[in-house]
Each structure stands twice: as C-alpha cells, then as structure tokens.
Amino acid sequence: MLLDARRANAIEQAADVLAAGQLLGLPTETVYGLAARADQDAAVAQIFAAKGRPANHPLIVHVPSLEAARAFVAPGFLEQPEQAATALMQAFWPGPLTVIVPRHPDRAAAAAGGQNSVGLRCPAHPVALAVLQAAAERGVAGVAAPSANLFGRVSPTTAQHVHTEFGNGLTVLDGGACSVGIESTIIDCTREQPVLLRPGMVSVQDIADKTGITVLLPEQVRSQQAAPRASGTLDSHYAPSARVRLYSTTELQAMAHQASDRIAIWSRTPLTQLPAHVVYAPMPPSAVATAHTLFATLRDLDAQGVQEIWVEQVPTSEEWAGIADRLRRAAA
C-alpha cells in the first residue's frame, strides 16, 4: 500500500504501522529505508527476512534527535570529554551521517547484528523526522531501517522503487524522490580516533572543516582493534541484474562503437554515433547531481533488458568518493 505523505493522517498511519511492530517503507534524504521499531527483536527479524539479509549484518537505527539517540548508547559514553561522536551528531544531524558508538547493553541487540556497537543516524528528510517523532510518542525509541531493497541489490530512491521491490504487502510512505540519493557516510567512533567505514556525501574534509575532527581512512589505522561490521560495506553490493563494468574515459571511447551485445553506457564524456542496440545515458557533471541519480539510473538501465552496464569511472577527488564506492561494489 502506498501512502501519500502529503495526505492528512499519513504520518500518523505510518507511525501506527511502526508501533504495531510492522514494516514500513520510509523516505529519507539518502535512500528509502525498510523500517521497523528497533526495540523489538521480532519486528527487526522481519527486516532480515524480507530483504534476505544475514542476521549478523547490522542495521542503522534512525532517531529523531541526539537526545533520543542516548537511549541506544552505552551509559556515559556521549558525556566523555571531547567525545567525537557527540560533536559529529551536533554538527551533522539531522543529515546523511551515521555514527557508530558503543551500544547500550539492553537495547537494539538484533538491529546491531549482535555486536556491542550500534550505528545511529538522525535523517534530514522532513517526512522521516515527522514519522520518527510520531512513533516516539507511541513508545518507539528508534527505528532500524536499511535500504528498502532485496539484499545486495540497487537501493531505492523513490516510493515506486520500493513498491516494485516488495509489492502490495508492504506499506510505503511516499515522500518524493530522495534528495541525496546514496546512503549515509559511516564514521566509527568506538576506537581511539574516528575512522571512516563507508564514504558518502559528507566527506572527511567536510568533517574537518566543520568540527576540526580528523577522521582516519581504514588504511591509516594502526590499531589492531577490529572495526565493527557496518551496513553497505560488503565487496559486492548495490548491484542490478545486468553486470556493471567500470571503464576509463579512454577505454570507453575505444570500445563503445564496437559493442556487439546489448549494453547500456552511462558516462560524463559525450558519446555520439553509437550502435543502435546501445542504450546511452549522460552522467551529470557534478558529484551531487550524480549521487542524486545514481541508483535510479542503474534501475532504469537495468529495466531495459541490457546484458551489461558500462560506466565511466568517476573522478578520484573526495567529493566523488561515495559514488566511486557504490559503483565499485555494484561492479564487484
């Protein structure tokens, strides 16, 4: 069932679905989430079953505020002097940033995949915030919400994507197309210094500029402490049915006009006079615009029945890091 978020009582209906322990397709600014209340193991189990997701692969818990997040954090952790997690939450929430912190021992064990840490995020989407606030009034402290797609497949950025994935059995709240378009940046704050686990549209440089906090890349970490498992970090992820291949500009230009199979090409470099069986889509020139359209484009090209999707490699600058990460995993 599709609920129009602009309709009277739609937010309340969505909150009632969550409070009853049922699944909800929830819009956020990043992607649509498959949401269930994080404080009920049975509700969280439905997410894993619906997605076909391994039960030890953690989910991000969405909360309406920093104060609400405290219920899921190990007592006293956020009150520690110069705690990076607190500074990150204050600087970037609501927004596309997930912070991994030590988990309260009595909260969200199923959502955390059995780990003693948990990923927390406060989304910036007004509909998501309204639902989380209404759910909190019904006793729902937070909502576990991975992307609303089958495990490993392309993430959804519209309500129709979710509906296509799961059919009429799922209530989906239609809040329009997602403005960001790729999943949140994930920062691990359980170690001595914050570490980037998944790039997104909040970059390490953004964090340094706004907070003065230095976030390490995984290859810079000297500690032998193992990183917590995090959402969307498997080698193969975000994949359409067609095989995704990444090519340099030179490779793409050399190969595009000789393609014999039915393929699709997504590139920033304009390509003309392509064979009739080649489906071509221009990639936006900016990272922000490309992130916004990335998953929708992969879905659209896949729906045209192509055997492969050839994608021009994106720039190596930090602003493109989240997009490069998603494309690399889609092609794995």
Coordinates of C-alpha atoms in Angstrom, one line a residue:
M1 CA 0.0 0.0 0.0
L2 CA 1.3 3.4 -0.9
L3 CA 0.6 6.3 1.5
D4 CA 1.0 9.9 0.2
A5 CA 2.9 11.8 2.9
R6 CA 1.0 15.0 1.9
R7 CA -2.3 13.4 2.8
A8 CA -3.9 14.1 6.2
N9 CA -3.1 11.5 8.8
A10 CA -0.5 9.7 6.6
I11 CA 2.3 10.4 9.2
E12 CA 0.1 9.1 12.0
Q13 CA -0.8 6.0 9.9
A14 CA 2.9 5.3 9.3
A15 CA 3.7 5.7 13.0
D16 CA 0.9 3.3 13.9
V17 CA 2.4 0.7 11.5
L18 CA 5.8 1.0 13.2
A19 CA 4.3 1.0 16.7
A20 CA 2.4 -2.2 15.8
G21 CA 5.7 -3.9 15.0
Q22 CA 5.2 -4.0 11.3
L23 CA 7.4 -3.0 8.4
L24 CA 7.3 0.4 6.7
G25 CA 8.9 1.8 3.6
L26 CA 10.3 5.1 4.9
P27 CA 11.6 8.0 2.8
T28 CA 14.9 9.6 3.9
E29 CA 17.1 12.1 2.2
T30 CA 19.6 9.4 1.3
V31 CA 17.5 6.4 0.2
Y32 CA 14.2 4.8 1.2
G33 CA 14.5 2.5 4.2
L34 CA 12.8 -0.7 5.2
A35 CA 11.9 0.3 8.7
A36 CA 10.8 -1.5 11.9
R37 CA 11.0 -0.5 15.5
A38 CA 14.5 -1.2 16.8
D39 CA 13.4 -2.1 20.3
Q40 CA 11.5 -5.3 19.3
D41 CA 13.6 -8.2 18.1
A42 CA 10.5 -9.8 16.3
A43 CA 10.0 -6.6 14.3
V44 CA 13.7 -6.3 13.4
A45 CA 13.6 -10.0 12.3
Q46 CA 11.1 -9.1 9.7
I47 CA 13.6 -6.8 8.0
F48 CA 16.2 -9.5 7.7
A49 CA 13.6 -12.0 6.4
A50 CA 12.1 -9.5 3.8
K51 CA 15.5 -8.5 2.5
G52 CA 17.1 -11.9 2.6
R53 CA 19.8 -10.2 4.7
P54 CA 22.2 -12.2 7.0
A55 CA 21.1 -11.7 10.6
N56 CA 24.6 -10.8 11.7
H57 CA 24.8 -7.9 9.2
P58 CA 23.9 -4.8 11.3
L59 CA 21.2 -2.2 10.6
I60 CA 21.4 1.5 11.2
V61 CA 19.0 2.8 13.9
H62 CA 17.2 6.1 13.0
V63 CA 16.3 8.5 15.7
P64 CA 14.5 11.9 15.8
S65 CA 17.2 13.7 17.8
L66 CA 20.5 13.5 19.6
E67 CA 18.6 13.2 22.9
A68 CA 16.7 10.2 21.5
A69 CA 20.0 8.6 20.4
R70 CA 21.2 8.5 24.0
A71 CA 18.8 5.6 24.8
F72 CA 20.8 3.4 22.4
V73 CA 24.3 4.4 23.6
A74 CA 26.4 2.8 26.4
P75 CA 25.8 4.9 29.6
G76 CA 28.2 7.8 29.9
F77 CA 29.9 7.4 26.5
L78 CA 28.5 10.6 25.0
E79 CA 29.3 12.5 28.1
Q80 CA 33.0 11.8 27.9
P81 CA 35.2 15.0 27.4
E82 CA 35.9 15.8 23.8
Q83 CA 33.8 12.9 22.6
A84 CA 34.0 12.9 18.8
A85 CA 30.6 11.1 18.4
T86 CA 28.8 13.9 20.3
A87 CA 30.5 16.6 18.2
L88 CA 29.6 14.8 14.9
M89 CA 26.0 14.4 15.9
Q90 CA 25.7 18.1 16.9
A91 CA 27.4 19.2 13.7
F92 CA 25.8 17.0 11.1
W93 CA 22.4 15.9 12.5
P94 CA 19.9 15.9 11.0
G95 CA 21.8 14.7 8.0
P96 CA 23.4 11.9 6.0
L97 CA 25.9 10.9 8.6
T98 CA 25.9 7.6 10.7
V99 CA 27.9 7.4 13.8
I100 CA 28.9 4.0 15.3
V101 CA 29.1 4.1 19.1
P102 CA 29.2 1.5 21.9
R103 CA 25.7 0.1 22.3
H104 CA 23.6 0.2 25.4
P105 CA 23.7 -3.4 26.6
D106 CA 19.9 -3.6 26.9
R107 CA 19.0 -2.0 23.6
A108 CA 18.8 -3.0 19.9
A109 CA 20.9 -6.2 20.0
A110 CA 19.1 -7.6 17.0
A111 CA 19.4 -4.4 15.0
A112 CA 23.1 -4.3 15.8
G113 CA 23.6 -7.8 14.4
G114 CA 24.6 -9.0 17.9
Q115 CA 27.5 -6.5 18.1
N116 CA 28.3 -4.4 21.2
S117 CA 28.2 -1.3 18.9
V118 CA 25.4 0.3 17.0
G119 CA 25.1 2.8 14.1
L120 CA 22.9 5.8 14.8
R121 CA 21.5 8.4 12.4
C122 CA 19.1 11.3 12.5
P123 CA 17.7 11.8 9.0
A124 CA 17.2 15.2 7.5
H125 CA 14.1 14.3 5.5
P126 CA 11.1 16.2 7.0
V127 CA 8.7 13.2 6.4
A128 CA 11.1 10.8 8.1
L129 CA 11.6 13.1 11.1
A130 CA 7.8 13.6 11.4
V131 CA 7.3 9.8 11.4
L132 CA 10.1 9.2 13.9
Q133 CA 8.7 11.9 16.2
A134 CA 5.2 10.5 15.9
A135 CA 6.5 7.0 16.5
A136 CA 8.3 8.2 19.6
E137 CA 5.0 9.5 21.0
R138 CA 3.8 5.9 20.6
G139 CA 6.7 4.4 22.6
V140 CA 9.1 3.7 19.7
A141 CA 12.5 4.9 20.7
G142 CA 14.2 4.4 17.4
V143 CA 13.7 2.7 14.0
A144 CA 16.0 0.2 12.3
A145 CA 16.0 1.0 8.6
P146 CA 18.4 -0.5 6.0
S147 CA 17.7 0.3 2.3
A148 CA 14.3 -1.0 1.2
N149 CA 15.5 -3.5 -1.4
L150 CA 16.5 -7.1 -1.6
F151 CA 19.9 -7.7 0.0
G152 CA 22.8 -6.7 -2.3
R153 CA 20.6 -5.1 -4.9
V154 CA 20.2 -1.5 -6.1
S155 CA 19.0 0.9 -3.4
P156 CA 15.6 2.6 -3.9
T157 CA 15.3 6.4 -4.2
T158 CA 11.5 6.6 -4.9
A159 CA 8.4 5.0 -3.3
Q160 CA 7.7 3.3 -6.6
H161 CA 11.1 1.6 -6.5
V162 CA 10.2 0.1 -3.0
H163 CA 6.7 -0.9 -4.2
T164 CA 8.3 -2.6 -7.3
E165 CA 10.7 -4.5 -5.0
F166 CA 8.2 -5.7 -2.3
G167 CA 4.7 -5.4 -3.9
N168 CA 1.4 -4.6 -2.2
G169 CA 2.2 -6.4 1.1
L170 CA 4.4 -3.5 2.3
T171 CA 3.1 -0.1 3.5
V172 CA 5.2 2.5 1.8
L173 CA 5.1 6.2 2.7
D174 CA 5.7 8.3 -0.4
G175 CA 7.8 11.3 0.5
G176 CA 9.0 12.0 -3.0
A177 CA 12.4 11.3 -4.6
C178 CA 15.4 11.2 -2.2
S179 CA 17.4 14.4 -2.4
V180 CA 20.9 12.9 -1.7
G181 CA 20.5 9.6 -3.5
I182 CA 23.2 7.4 -1.9
E183 CA 23.5 6.1 1.7
S184 CA 25.0 8.0 4.6
T185 CA 28.6 8.3 5.4
I186 CA 29.5 6.0 8.3
I187 CA 32.1 7.0 11.0
D188 CA 33.3 4.6 13.6
C189 CA 33.7 6.3 17.0
T190 CA 34.3 3.2 19.0
R191 CA 38.1 3.5 18.7
E192 CA 40.6 6.0 19.9
Q193 CA 40.2 8.1 16.8
P194 CA 37.2 8.3 14.4
V195 CA 37.6 6.1 11.3
L196 CA 35.7 6.2 8.0
L197 CA 33.9 2.9 7.3
R198 CA 31.7 4.0 4.4
P199 CA 32.1 7.2 2.3
G200 CA 29.0 9.3 1.5
M201 CA 28.2 12.9 0.6
V202 CA 29.5 14.1 4.0
S203 CA 33.2 13.9 3.3
V204 CA 36.2 13.6 5.7
Q205 CA 37.1 17.1 4.7
D206 CA 33.6 18.4 5.5
I207 CA 34.0 16.9 9.0
A208 CA 37.4 18.5 9.4
D209 CA 36.2 21.9 8.2
K210 CA 33.1 22.0 10.4
T211 CA 34.4 20.3 13.6
G212 CA 38.2 20.2 13.4
I213 CA 38.0 16.4 13.9
T214 CA 40.4 14.3 11.9
V215 CA 38.8 11.1 10.6
L216 CA 41.2 8.4 9.6
L217 CA 40.8 6.3 6.5
P218 CA 40.8 2.5 7.1
E219 CA 44.3 2.1 5.6
Q220 CA 45.6 4.7 8.1
V221 CA 44.5 2.8 11.2
R222 CA 47.4 1.4 13.2
S223 CA 45.3 -0.2 15.9
Q224 CA 44.8 -3.9 15.7
Q225 CA 41.3 -3.5 17.1
A226 CA 38.8 -4.9 14.6
A227 CA 36.3 -2.5 13.0
P228 CA 32.7 -3.1 13.8
R229 CA 30.6 -4.6 10.9
A230 CA 28.7 -1.8 9.2
S231 CA 25.9 -1.5 6.6
G232 CA 26.8 -1.5 2.9
T233 CA 30.4 -2.4 3.2
L234 CA 30.4 -5.9 1.6
D235 CA 32.6 -6.1 -1.5
S236 CA 29.5 -6.8 -3.7
H237 CA 26.5 -4.6 -3.1
Y238 CA 24.1 -2.2 -4.8
A239 CA 24.1 -4.4 -7.9
P240 CA 21.5 -4.5 -10.7
S241 CA 20.8 -7.7 -12.7
A242 CA 22.9 -6.6 -15.6
R243 CA 26.6 -6.8 -15.0
V244 CA 28.2 -3.4 -14.2
R245 CA 31.7 -2.7 -15.7
L246 CA 33.8 0.4 -14.9
Y247 CA 36.0 1.8 -17.7
S248 CA 38.3 4.8 -18.0
T249 CA 37.3 7.5 -20.4
T250 CA 39.9 6.2 -23.0
E251 CA 38.7 2.6 -22.7
L252 CA 35.0 3.6 -23.1
Q253 CA 35.7 5.8 -26.1
A254 CA 37.6 3.0 -27.8
M255 CA 35.1 0.2 -27.0
A256 CA 31.7 2.0 -27.2
H257 CA 31.4 2.0 -31.0
Q258 CA 32.4 -1.7 -31.2
A259 CA 29.9 -3.1 -28.7
S260 CA 28.3 -6.2 -30.1
D261 CA 26.0 -7.1 -27.2
R262 CA 23.0 -5.1 -26.0
I263 CA 24.6 -2.9 -23.4
A264 CA 24.0 0.4 -21.7
I265 CA 26.5 3.2 -21.2
W266 CA 26.5 5.9 -18.5
S267 CA 29.2 8.4 -19.0
R268 CA 30.2 12.1 -18.3
T269 CA 32.0 12.1 -21.6
P270 CA 29.5 12.7 -24.5
L271 CA 29.4 9.7 -26.9
T272 CA 27.8 10.0 -30.4
Q273 CA 27.0 7.8 -33.3
L274 CA 26.7 4.7 -31.1
P275 CA 25.3 1.4 -32.5
A276 CA 21.5 1.2 -32.4
H277 CA 21.5 -1.5 -29.8
V278 CA 23.5 0.6 -27.3
V279 CA 21.4 2.4 -24.7
Y280 CA 23.1 5.7 -23.7
A281 CA 22.5 7.9 -20.7
P282 CA 24.5 11.0 -19.9
M283 CA 26.0 11.3 -16.4
P284 CA 25.7 14.7 -14.7
P285 CA 28.9 16.7 -14.4
S286 CA 28.7 17.3 -10.6
A287 CA 29.1 14.7 -7.8
V288 CA 25.9 16.0 -6.1
A289 CA 23.8 15.5 -9.2
T290 CA 25.3 12.2 -10.0
A291 CA 24.7 10.8 -6.5
H292 CA 21.1 12.0 -6.7
T293 CA 20.5 10.0 -9.9
L294 CA 22.9 7.1 -9.5
F295 CA 20.6 4.3 -8.2
A296 CA 17.6 5.5 -10.3
T297 CA 19.8 5.4 -13.4
L298 CA 21.1 1.9 -12.7
R299 CA 17.5 0.7 -12.2
D300 CA 16.3 2.4 -15.4
L301 CA 19.1 1.0 -17.5
D302 CA 18.6 -2.5 -16.0
A303 CA 14.9 -2.4 -16.7
Q304 CA 15.7 -2.0 -20.5
G305 CA 17.0 -5.6 -20.5
V306 CA 20.6 -4.9 -21.3
Q307 CA 23.3 -7.5 -20.6
E308 CA 25.9 -5.1 -19.2
I309 CA 26.0 -1.5 -18.0
W310 CA 29.3 0.2 -18.8
V311 CA 30.0 3.2 -16.5
E312 CA 32.8 5.8 -17.0
Q313 CA 35.0 5.9 -13.9
V314 CA 34.3 9.0 -11.8
P315 CA 37.0 11.5 -10.6
T316 CA 39.2 10.4 -7.7
S317 CA 38.5 13.6 -5.7
E318 CA 37.0 13.2 -2.3
E319 CA 33.6 14.7 -3.3
W320 CA 33.2 11.7 -5.6
A321 CA 34.3 9.1 -3.1
G322 CA 30.8 7.9 -2.1
I323 CA 29.8 7.5 -5.7
A324 CA 33.0 5.7 -6.6
D325 CA 32.4 3.4 -3.6
R326 CA 28.9 2.4 -4.7
L327 CA 29.9 1.9 -8.3
R328 CA 32.9 -0.3 -7.3
R329 CA 30.7 -2.5 -5.2
A330 CA 28.0 -2.7 -7.9
A331 CA 30.7 -3.9 -10.3
A332 CA 32.3 -6.4 -7.8

